[in-house]
Amino acid sequence: MAHIKAVVGEAGRKLGLRTAQRPDIAYGVKDGYLVQVASGTADGGACAVEIVRYVDASRDAAVRSAVAESPAVSKGIIKSRDIQIGDGLAIHRRRRRLFRSVDAQRVGSDVEALLASVKRACPPPPASCRLCGNTSASEPMLLNDVVDRVCPGCIERLRHDVRRASQQYDDLPLNLPLAVMAAAVTAAVAALAWAGIAVATNRMFWAVAIGSGALIGYCTTRVVGRGGIAVQGVTGVFTVISVLLGQALFLGWQVHKHAQARSLKVDWKVFTAYIPSLLWADTGSTLFALGGGLLGAYYAVKRAAKPKLEVRVETTESARLPTSPSRP
Ligand SMILES: [Zn+2]
């Protein structure tokens, strides 16, 4: 990632953009259009994100076909799967190729190519607030890390909307009994799966333990329809129960096999009373299963968290000036 930041900085300087407070973002105005390069990810790999904002969303279709017909796309230099156009934004992700890095020259030409296509389909946007047209917002700025022009009044309104949306999320009714039921059913299924796989292979799999926790978290959130601390708590508790139950079932099966081989009968009532001490005695396996389950639950629960709603703004005044002498 360190490398991609340097590439973004260099490409930004070549394009005459200013570096943001985050050094992996450069933005500015080029030929009247809002332009940005930044580091990002594509399918989990680092990439350079190249953005041209033409603002007018009614030109999306025209921009889309102009980009599709551009020489860069027809020559295969820019791949259509890496392009995303909508809502007045044209975005291209320059991925690094296997064993090769993204270079600043490439990113610079990508932006030029993207800009040339946009120019053919849409005139440059007016230097005013994208939302209300107020000309006090003539300077480019970053709104949630994307280049934009929005006036202070509209930013205040956006912040207000976000606060209200956040409050509405908190006010969503939470059906806790339903969450508990969903978690309990999934926990039982996961316990049976864990024991079943352990019986079939006589081994314990880290992936299965993680999967159990993830499944419980995922299903509970889906059934309830929202996340939040209560749902996270329920998920965590039932993951622990599921893992312990799965281990107990596996131990029960082992005892059953042992008894069968000696034509003995197992007193399951007595066995049930012994389960806690048996789990305790086999601490290694229990901890192994618990660790995997909780790791899976952690990821599922993270997804069950309340979505992050925010309005982050960086204006020109707060941006750092580029320090490189190579800038014209
Ligand atoms: Zn405005």
mmCIF file of C-alpha atoms and ligand atoms in Angstrom, residues 129 132 151 154, ligand 1:
data_model
loop_
_atom_site.group_PDB
_atom_site.id
_atom_site.type_symbol
_atom_site.label_atom_id
_atom_site.label_comp_id
_atom_site.label_asym_id
_atom_site.label_seq_id
_atom_site.Cartn_x
_atom_site.Cartn_y
_atom_site.Cartn_z
ATOM 1 C CA CYS A 129 -22.383 23.967 -5.227
ATOM 2 C CA CYS A 132 -27.970 24.096 -4.663
ATOM 3 C CA CYS A 151 -21.487 24.907 -0.077
ATOM 4 C CA CYS A 154 -25.634 22.140 2.050
HETATM 5 ZN ZN ZN B 1 -25.281 24.297 -1.628
#
